[in-house]
PDB file of C-alpha atoms in Angstrom:
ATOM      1  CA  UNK A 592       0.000   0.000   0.000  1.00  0.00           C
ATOM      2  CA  UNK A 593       0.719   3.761  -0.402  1.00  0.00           C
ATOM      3  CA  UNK A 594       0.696   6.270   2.205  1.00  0.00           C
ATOM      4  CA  UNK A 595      -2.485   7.414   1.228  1.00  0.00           C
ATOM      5  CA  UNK A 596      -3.922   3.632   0.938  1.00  0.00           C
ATOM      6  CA  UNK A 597      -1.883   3.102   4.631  1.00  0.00           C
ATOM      7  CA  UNK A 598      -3.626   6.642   5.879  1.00  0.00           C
ATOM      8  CA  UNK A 599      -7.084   4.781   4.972  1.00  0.00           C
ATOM      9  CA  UNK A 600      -6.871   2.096   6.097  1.00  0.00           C
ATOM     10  CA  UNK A 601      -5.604   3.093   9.499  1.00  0.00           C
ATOM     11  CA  UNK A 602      -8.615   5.586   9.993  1.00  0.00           C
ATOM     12  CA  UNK A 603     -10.733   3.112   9.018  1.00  0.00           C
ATOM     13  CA  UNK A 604      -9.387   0.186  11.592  1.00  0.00           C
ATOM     14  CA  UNK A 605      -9.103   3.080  14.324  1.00  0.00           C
ATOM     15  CA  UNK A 606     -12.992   4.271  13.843  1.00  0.00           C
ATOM     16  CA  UNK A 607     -12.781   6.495  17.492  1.00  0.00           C
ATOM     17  CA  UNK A 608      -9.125   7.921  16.370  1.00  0.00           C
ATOM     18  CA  UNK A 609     -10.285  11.179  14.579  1.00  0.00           C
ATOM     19  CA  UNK A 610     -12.362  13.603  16.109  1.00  0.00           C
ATOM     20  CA  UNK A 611     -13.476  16.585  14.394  1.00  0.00           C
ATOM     21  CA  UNK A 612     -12.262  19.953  12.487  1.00  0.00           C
ATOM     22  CA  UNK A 613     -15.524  22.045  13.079  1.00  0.00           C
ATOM     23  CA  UNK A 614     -18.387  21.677  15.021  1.00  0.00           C
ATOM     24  CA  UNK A 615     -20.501  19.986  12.382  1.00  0.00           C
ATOM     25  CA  UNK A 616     -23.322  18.224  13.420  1.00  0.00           C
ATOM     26  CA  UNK A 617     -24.595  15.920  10.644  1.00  0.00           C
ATOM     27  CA  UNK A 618     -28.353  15.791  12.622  1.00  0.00           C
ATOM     28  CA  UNK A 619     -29.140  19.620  12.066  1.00  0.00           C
ATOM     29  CA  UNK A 620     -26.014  21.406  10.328  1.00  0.00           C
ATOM     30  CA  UNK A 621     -26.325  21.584   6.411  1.00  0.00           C
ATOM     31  CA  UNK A 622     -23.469  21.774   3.611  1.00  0.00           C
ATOM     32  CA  UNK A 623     -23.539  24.389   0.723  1.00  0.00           C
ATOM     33  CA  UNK A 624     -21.171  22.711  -2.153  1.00  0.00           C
ATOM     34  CA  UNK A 625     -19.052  26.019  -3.532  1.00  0.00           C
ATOM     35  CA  UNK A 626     -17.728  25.607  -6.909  1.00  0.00           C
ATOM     36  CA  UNK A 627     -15.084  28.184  -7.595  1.00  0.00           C
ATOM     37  CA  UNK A 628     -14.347  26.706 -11.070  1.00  0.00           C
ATOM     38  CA  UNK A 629     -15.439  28.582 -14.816  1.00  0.00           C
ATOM     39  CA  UNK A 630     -18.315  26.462 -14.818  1.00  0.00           C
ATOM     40  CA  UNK A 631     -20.280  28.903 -12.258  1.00  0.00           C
ATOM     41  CA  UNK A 632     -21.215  31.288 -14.345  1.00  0.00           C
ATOM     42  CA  UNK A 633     -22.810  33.256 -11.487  1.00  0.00           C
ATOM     43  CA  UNK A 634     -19.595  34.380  -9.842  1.00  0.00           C
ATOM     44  CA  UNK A 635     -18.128  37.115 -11.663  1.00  0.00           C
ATOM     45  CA  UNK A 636     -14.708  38.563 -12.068  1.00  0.00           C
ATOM     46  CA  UNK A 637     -16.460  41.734 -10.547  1.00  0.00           C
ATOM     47  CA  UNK A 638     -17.144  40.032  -7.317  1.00  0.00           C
ATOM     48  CA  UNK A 639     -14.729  37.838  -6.576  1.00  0.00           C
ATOM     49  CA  UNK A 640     -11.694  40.286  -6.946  1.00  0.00           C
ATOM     50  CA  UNK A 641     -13.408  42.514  -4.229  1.00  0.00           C
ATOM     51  CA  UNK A 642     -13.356  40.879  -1.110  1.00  0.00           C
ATOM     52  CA  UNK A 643     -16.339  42.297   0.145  1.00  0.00           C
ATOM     53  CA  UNK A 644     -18.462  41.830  -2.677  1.00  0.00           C
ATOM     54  CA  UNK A 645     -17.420  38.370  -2.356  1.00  0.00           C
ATOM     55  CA  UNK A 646     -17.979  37.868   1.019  1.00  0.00           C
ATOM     56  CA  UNK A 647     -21.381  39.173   0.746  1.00  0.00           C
ATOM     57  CA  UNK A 648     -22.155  37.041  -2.287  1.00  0.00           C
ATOM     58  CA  UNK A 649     -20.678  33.771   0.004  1.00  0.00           C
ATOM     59  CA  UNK A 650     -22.996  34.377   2.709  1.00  0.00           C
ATOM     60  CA  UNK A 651     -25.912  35.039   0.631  1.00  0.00           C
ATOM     61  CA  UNK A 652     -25.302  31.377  -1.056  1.00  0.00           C
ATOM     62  CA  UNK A 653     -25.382  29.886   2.585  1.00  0.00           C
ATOM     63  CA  UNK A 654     -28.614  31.742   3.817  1.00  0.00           C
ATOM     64  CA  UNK A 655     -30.549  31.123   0.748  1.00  0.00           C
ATOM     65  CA  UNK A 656     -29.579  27.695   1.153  1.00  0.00           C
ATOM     66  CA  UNK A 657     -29.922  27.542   5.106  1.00  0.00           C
ATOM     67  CA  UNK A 658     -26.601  25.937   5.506  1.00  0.00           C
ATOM     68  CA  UNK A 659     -24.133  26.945   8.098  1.00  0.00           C
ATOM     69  CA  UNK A 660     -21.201  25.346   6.410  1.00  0.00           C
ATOM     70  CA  UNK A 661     -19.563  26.090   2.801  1.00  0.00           C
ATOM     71  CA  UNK A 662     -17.438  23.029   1.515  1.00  0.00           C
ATOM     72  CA  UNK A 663     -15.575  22.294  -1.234  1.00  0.00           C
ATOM     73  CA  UNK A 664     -12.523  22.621  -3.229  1.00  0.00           C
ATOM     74  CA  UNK A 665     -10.073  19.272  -3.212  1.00  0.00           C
ATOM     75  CA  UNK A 666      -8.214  19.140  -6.615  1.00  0.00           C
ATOM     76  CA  UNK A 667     -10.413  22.018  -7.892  1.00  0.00           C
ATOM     77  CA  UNK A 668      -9.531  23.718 -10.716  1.00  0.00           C
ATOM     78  CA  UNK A 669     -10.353  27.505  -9.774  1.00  0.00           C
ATOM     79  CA  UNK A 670     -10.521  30.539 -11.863  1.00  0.00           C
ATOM     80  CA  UNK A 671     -10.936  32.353  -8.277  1.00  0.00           C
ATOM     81  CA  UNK A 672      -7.125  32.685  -8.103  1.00  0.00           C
ATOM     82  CA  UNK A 673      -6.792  35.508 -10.800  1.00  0.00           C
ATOM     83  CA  UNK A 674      -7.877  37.868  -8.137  1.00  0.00           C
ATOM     84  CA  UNK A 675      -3.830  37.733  -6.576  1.00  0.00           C
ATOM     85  CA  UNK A 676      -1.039  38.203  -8.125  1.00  0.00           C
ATOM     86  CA  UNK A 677       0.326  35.610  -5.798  1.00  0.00           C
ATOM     87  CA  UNK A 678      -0.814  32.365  -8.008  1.00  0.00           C
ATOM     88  CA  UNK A 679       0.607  34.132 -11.121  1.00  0.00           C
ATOM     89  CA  UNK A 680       3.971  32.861 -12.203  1.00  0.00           C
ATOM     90  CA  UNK A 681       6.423  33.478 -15.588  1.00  0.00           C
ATOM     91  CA  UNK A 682       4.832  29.761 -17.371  1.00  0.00           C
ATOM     92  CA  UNK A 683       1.862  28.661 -15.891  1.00  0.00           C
ATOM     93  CA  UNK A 684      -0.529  30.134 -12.853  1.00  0.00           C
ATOM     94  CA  UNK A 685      -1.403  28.244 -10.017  1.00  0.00           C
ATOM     95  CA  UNK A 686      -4.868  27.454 -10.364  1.00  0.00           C
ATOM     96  CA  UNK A 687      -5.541  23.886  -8.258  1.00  0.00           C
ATOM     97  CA  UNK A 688      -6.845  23.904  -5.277  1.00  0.00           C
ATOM     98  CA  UNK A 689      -5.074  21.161  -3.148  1.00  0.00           C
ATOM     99  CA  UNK A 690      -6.906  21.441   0.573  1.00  0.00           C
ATOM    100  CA  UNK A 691     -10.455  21.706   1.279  1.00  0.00           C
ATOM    101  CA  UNK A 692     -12.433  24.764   2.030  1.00  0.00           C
ATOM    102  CA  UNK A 693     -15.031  24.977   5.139  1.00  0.00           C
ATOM    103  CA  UNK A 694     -16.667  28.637   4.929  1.00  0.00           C
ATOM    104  CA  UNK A 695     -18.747  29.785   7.574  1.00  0.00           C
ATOM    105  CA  UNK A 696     -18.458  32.658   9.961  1.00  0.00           C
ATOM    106  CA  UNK A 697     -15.457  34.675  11.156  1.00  0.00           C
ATOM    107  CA  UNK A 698     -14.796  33.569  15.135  1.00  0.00           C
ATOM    108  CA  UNK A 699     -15.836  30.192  13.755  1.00  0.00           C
ATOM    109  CA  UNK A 700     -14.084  27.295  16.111  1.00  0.00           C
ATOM    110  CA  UNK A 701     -11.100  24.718  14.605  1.00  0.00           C
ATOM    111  CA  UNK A 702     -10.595  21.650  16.251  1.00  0.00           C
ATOM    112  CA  UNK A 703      -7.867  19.087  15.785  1.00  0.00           C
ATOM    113  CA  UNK A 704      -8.976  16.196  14.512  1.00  0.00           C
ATOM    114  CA  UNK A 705      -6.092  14.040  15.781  1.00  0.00           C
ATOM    115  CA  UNK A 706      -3.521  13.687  18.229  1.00  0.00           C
ATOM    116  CA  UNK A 707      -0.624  15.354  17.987  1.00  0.00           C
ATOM    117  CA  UNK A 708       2.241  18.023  18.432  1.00  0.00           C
ATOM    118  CA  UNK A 709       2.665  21.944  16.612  1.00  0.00           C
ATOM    119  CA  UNK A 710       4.895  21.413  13.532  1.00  0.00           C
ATOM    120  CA  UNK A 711       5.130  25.139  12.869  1.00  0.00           C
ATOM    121  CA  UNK A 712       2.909  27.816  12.449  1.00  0.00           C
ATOM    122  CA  UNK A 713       3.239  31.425  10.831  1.00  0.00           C
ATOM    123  CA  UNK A 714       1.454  34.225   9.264  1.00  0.00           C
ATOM    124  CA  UNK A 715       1.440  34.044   5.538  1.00  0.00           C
ATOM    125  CA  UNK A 716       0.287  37.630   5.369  1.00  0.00           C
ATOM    126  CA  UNK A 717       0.110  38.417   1.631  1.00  0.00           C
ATOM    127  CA  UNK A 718      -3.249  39.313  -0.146  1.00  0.00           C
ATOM    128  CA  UNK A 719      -4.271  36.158  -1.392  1.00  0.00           C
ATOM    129  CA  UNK A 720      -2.651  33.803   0.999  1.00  0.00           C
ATOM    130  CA  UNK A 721      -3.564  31.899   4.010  1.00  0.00           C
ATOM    131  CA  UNK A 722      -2.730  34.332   6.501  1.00  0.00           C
ATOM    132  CA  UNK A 723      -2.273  33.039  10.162  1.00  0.00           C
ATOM    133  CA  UNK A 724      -1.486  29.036   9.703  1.00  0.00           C
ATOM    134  CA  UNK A 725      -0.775  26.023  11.696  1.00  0.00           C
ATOM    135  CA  UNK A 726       0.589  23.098  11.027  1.00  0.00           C
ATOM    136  CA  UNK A 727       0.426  19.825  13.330  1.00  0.00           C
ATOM    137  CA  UNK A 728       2.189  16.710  13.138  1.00  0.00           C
ATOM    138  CA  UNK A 729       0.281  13.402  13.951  1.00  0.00           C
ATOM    139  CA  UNK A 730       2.257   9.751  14.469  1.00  0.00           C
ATOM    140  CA  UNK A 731      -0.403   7.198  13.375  1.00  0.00           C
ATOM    141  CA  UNK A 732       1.097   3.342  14.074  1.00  0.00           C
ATOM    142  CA  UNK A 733       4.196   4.333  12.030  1.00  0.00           C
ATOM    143  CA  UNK A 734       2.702   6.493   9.430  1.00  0.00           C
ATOM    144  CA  UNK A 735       3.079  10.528   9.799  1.00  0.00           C
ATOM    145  CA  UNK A 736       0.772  12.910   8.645  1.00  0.00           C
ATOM    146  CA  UNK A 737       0.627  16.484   8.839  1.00  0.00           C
ATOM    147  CA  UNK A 738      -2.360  19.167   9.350  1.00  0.00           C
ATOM    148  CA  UNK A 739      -2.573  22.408   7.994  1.00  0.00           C
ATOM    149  CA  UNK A 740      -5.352  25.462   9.298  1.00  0.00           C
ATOM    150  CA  UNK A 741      -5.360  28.212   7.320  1.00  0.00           C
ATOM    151  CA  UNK A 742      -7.009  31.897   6.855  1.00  0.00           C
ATOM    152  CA  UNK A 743      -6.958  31.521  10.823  1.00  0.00           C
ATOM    153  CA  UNK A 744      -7.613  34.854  13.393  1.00  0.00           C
ATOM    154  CA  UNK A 745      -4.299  36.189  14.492  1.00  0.00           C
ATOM    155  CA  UNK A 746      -5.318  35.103  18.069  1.00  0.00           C
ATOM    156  CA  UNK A 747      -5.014  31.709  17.015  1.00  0.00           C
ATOM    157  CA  UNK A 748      -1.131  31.964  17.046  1.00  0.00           C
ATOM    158  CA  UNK A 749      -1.059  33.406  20.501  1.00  0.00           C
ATOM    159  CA  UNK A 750       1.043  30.863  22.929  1.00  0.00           C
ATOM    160  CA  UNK A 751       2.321  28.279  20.385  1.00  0.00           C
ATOM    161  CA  UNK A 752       5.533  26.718  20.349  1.00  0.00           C
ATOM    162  CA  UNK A 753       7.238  24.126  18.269  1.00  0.00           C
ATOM    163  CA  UNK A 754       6.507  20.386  20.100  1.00  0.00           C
ATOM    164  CA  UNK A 755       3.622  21.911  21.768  1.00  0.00           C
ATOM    165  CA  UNK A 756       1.031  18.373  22.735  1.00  0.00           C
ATOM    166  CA  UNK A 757      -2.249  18.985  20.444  1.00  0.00           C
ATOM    167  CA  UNK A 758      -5.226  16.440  21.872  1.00  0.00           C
ATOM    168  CA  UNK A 759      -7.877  15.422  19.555  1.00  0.00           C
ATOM    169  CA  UNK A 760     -10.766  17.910  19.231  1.00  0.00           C
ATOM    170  CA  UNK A 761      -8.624  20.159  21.098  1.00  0.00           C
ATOM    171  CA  UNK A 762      -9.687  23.694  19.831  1.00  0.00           C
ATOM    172  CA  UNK A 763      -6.778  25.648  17.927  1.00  0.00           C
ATOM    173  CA  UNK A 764      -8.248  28.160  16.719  1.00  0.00           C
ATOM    174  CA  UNK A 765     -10.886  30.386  14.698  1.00  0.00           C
ATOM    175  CA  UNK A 766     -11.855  31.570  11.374  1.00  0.00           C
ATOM    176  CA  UNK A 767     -10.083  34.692  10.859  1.00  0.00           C
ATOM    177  CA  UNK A 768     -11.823  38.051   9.145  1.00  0.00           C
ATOM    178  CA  UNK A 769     -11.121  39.438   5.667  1.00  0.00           C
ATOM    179  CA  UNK A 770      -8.517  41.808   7.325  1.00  0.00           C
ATOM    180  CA  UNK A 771      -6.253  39.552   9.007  1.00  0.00           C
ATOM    181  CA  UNK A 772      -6.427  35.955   7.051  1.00  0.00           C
ATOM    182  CA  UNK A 773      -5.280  36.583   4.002  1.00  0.00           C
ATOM    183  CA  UNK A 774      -8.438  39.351   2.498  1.00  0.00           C
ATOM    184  CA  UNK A 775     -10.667  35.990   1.914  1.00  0.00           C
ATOM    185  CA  UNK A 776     -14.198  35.763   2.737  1.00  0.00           C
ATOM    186  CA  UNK A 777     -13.964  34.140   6.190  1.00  0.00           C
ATOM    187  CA  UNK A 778     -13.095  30.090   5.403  1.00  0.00           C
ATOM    188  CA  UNK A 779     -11.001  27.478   6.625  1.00  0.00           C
ATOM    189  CA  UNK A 780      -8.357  25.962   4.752  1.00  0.00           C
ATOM    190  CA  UNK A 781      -7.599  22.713   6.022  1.00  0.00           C
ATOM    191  CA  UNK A 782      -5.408  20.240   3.745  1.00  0.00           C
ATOM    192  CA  UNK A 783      -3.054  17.235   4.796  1.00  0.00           C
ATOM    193  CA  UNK A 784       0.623  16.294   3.776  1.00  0.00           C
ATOM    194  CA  UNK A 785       2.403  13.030   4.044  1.00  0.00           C
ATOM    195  CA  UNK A 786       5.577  15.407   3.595  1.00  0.00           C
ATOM    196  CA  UNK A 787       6.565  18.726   4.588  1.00  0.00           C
ATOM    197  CA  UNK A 788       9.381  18.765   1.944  1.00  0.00           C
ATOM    198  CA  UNK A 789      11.452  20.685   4.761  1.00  0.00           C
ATOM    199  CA  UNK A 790       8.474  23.344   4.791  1.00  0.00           C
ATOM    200  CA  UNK A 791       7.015  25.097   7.963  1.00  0.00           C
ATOM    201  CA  UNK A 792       4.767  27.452   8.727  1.00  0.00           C
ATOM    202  CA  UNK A 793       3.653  27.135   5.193  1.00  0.00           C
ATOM    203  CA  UNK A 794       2.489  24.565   2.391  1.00  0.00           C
ATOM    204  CA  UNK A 795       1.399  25.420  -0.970  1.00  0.00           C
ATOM    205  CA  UNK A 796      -2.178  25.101  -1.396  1.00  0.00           C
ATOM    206  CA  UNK A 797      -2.371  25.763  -5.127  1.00  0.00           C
ATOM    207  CA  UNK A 798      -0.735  24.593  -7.770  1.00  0.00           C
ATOM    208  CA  UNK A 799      -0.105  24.693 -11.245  1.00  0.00           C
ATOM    209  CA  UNK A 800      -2.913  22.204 -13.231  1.00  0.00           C
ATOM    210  CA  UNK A 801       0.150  20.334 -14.765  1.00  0.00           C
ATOM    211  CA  UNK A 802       1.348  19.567 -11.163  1.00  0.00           C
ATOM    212  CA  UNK A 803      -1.457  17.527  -9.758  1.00  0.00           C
ATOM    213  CA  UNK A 804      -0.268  14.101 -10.172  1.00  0.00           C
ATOM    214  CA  UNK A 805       2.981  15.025  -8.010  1.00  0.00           C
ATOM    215  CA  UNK A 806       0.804  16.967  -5.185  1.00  0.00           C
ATOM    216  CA  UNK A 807      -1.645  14.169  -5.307  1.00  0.00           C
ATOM    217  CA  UNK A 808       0.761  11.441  -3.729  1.00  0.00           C
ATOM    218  CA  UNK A 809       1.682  13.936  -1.019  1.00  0.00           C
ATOM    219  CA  UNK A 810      -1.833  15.496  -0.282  1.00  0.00           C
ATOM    220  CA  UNK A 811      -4.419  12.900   0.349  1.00  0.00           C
ATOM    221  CA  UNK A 812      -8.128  13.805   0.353  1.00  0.00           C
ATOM    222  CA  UNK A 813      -9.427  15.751   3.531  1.00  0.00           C
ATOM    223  CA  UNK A 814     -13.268  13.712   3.463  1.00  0.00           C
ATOM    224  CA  UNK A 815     -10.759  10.562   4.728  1.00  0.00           C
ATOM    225  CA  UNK A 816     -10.875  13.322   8.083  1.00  0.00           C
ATOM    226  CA  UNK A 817     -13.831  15.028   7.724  1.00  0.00           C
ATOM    227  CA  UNK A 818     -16.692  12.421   6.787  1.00  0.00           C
ATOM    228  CA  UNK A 819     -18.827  14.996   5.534  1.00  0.00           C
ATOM    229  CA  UNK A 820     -22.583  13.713   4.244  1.00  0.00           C
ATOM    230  CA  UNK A 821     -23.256  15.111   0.566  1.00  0.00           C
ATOM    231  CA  UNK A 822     -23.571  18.643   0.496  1.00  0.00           C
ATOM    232  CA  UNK A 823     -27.359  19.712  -0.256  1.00  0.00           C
ATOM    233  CA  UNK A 824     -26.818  20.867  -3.860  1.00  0.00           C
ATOM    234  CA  UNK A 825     -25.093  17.799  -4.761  1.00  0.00           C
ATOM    235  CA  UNK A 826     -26.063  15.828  -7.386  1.00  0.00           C
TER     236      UNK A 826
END
């Protein structure tokens, strides 16, 4: 087996091992499925590029839809990312989405999902980027994994330090606002690694398209975590 293939069948062997990321509760909380790519041809270049606009437009999408989560976004190629200059490059822009995205709103709480220690943490504070991040490390029967929380509130990195013991559902944190996590609506980005390539504090979380079979054996698929049901618009 893989590390991916190792990572799933270790959750699903150790059913009471993961805990949860938000406080989603499958009984009376509903998912809104956001697709970010060209195909949504009611998103606009004119709202998305203004952070407000697009905030507004976000929450409107969850109220008409009476959801309190957004979700969405593994291996999702987005059209979103023109907004920043920091997903253009000289060949090709970075357009995949590797981590999924939970939106809801700002002060929302983050919970490990896992045991484990702080690998790093740091604020990625360009327009565009995630902002206030941390990154755990989790030892699962041999296997390693890593965490990452992004767009976080700045609070969130208040008394952290390398090592530090994380305990499942432990909280770590809370959506950050437009003006300290990165100018995004408030979201969560939460994405795993196998391998922190000698990164910390920081892990891409787009890439260029022609990249995804590389970032695809090193970022496995979030829902292994999560376990969300179907969003509500789903087909």
């Amino acid at each position: 087996m893989d590390a991916t293939q190792r990572l799933a069948a270790y959750i699903g062997s150790h059913l009471d091992s993961t805990g949860k990321v938000v406080d989603f509760d499958a009984v009376s909380d509903r998912l809104y499925h956001f697709n970010f790519t060209a195909s949504n041809t009611e998103l606009d270049e004119a709202t998305f590029s203004d952070t407000v606009k697009f905030s507004a437009w976000v929450n409107q999408q969850l109220s008409d839809n009476k959801c309190r989560y957004g979700v969405g976004g593994y291996m999702e190629h987005r059209t979103i990312y023109a907004r920043s200059a920091h997903f253009d490059t000289d060949d090709e822009p970075r357009r995949l989405h590797l981590g999924v995205d939970i939106w809801a709103q700002a002060g929302t709480a983050v919970y490990s999902p896992l045991d484990g220690i702080v690998h790093s943490f740091q604020n990625n504070n360009n327009f565009g980027d995630y902002g206030p991040t941390i990154i755990l490390e989790h030892q699962l029967d041999g296997l390693k994994l890593y965490s990452l929380y992004g767009h976080l509130n700045t609070e969130s990195l208040d008394g952290l330090y390398i090592g530090k013991p994380i305990s499942k559902n432990e909280r770590i944190g809370s959506f950050g606002m437009m003006n300290e996590n990165g100018h995004w609506p408030p979201h969560l980005h939460f994405q795993l690694m196998l391998d922190m390539e000698g990164k910390k504090g920081d892990y891409p979380g787009v890439c260029r398209f022609s990249e995804k079979v590389i970032y695809q054996k090193n970022i496995p698929d979030p829902q292994l975590i999560l376990k969300f049901p179907k969003a509500v618009n789903s087909l």
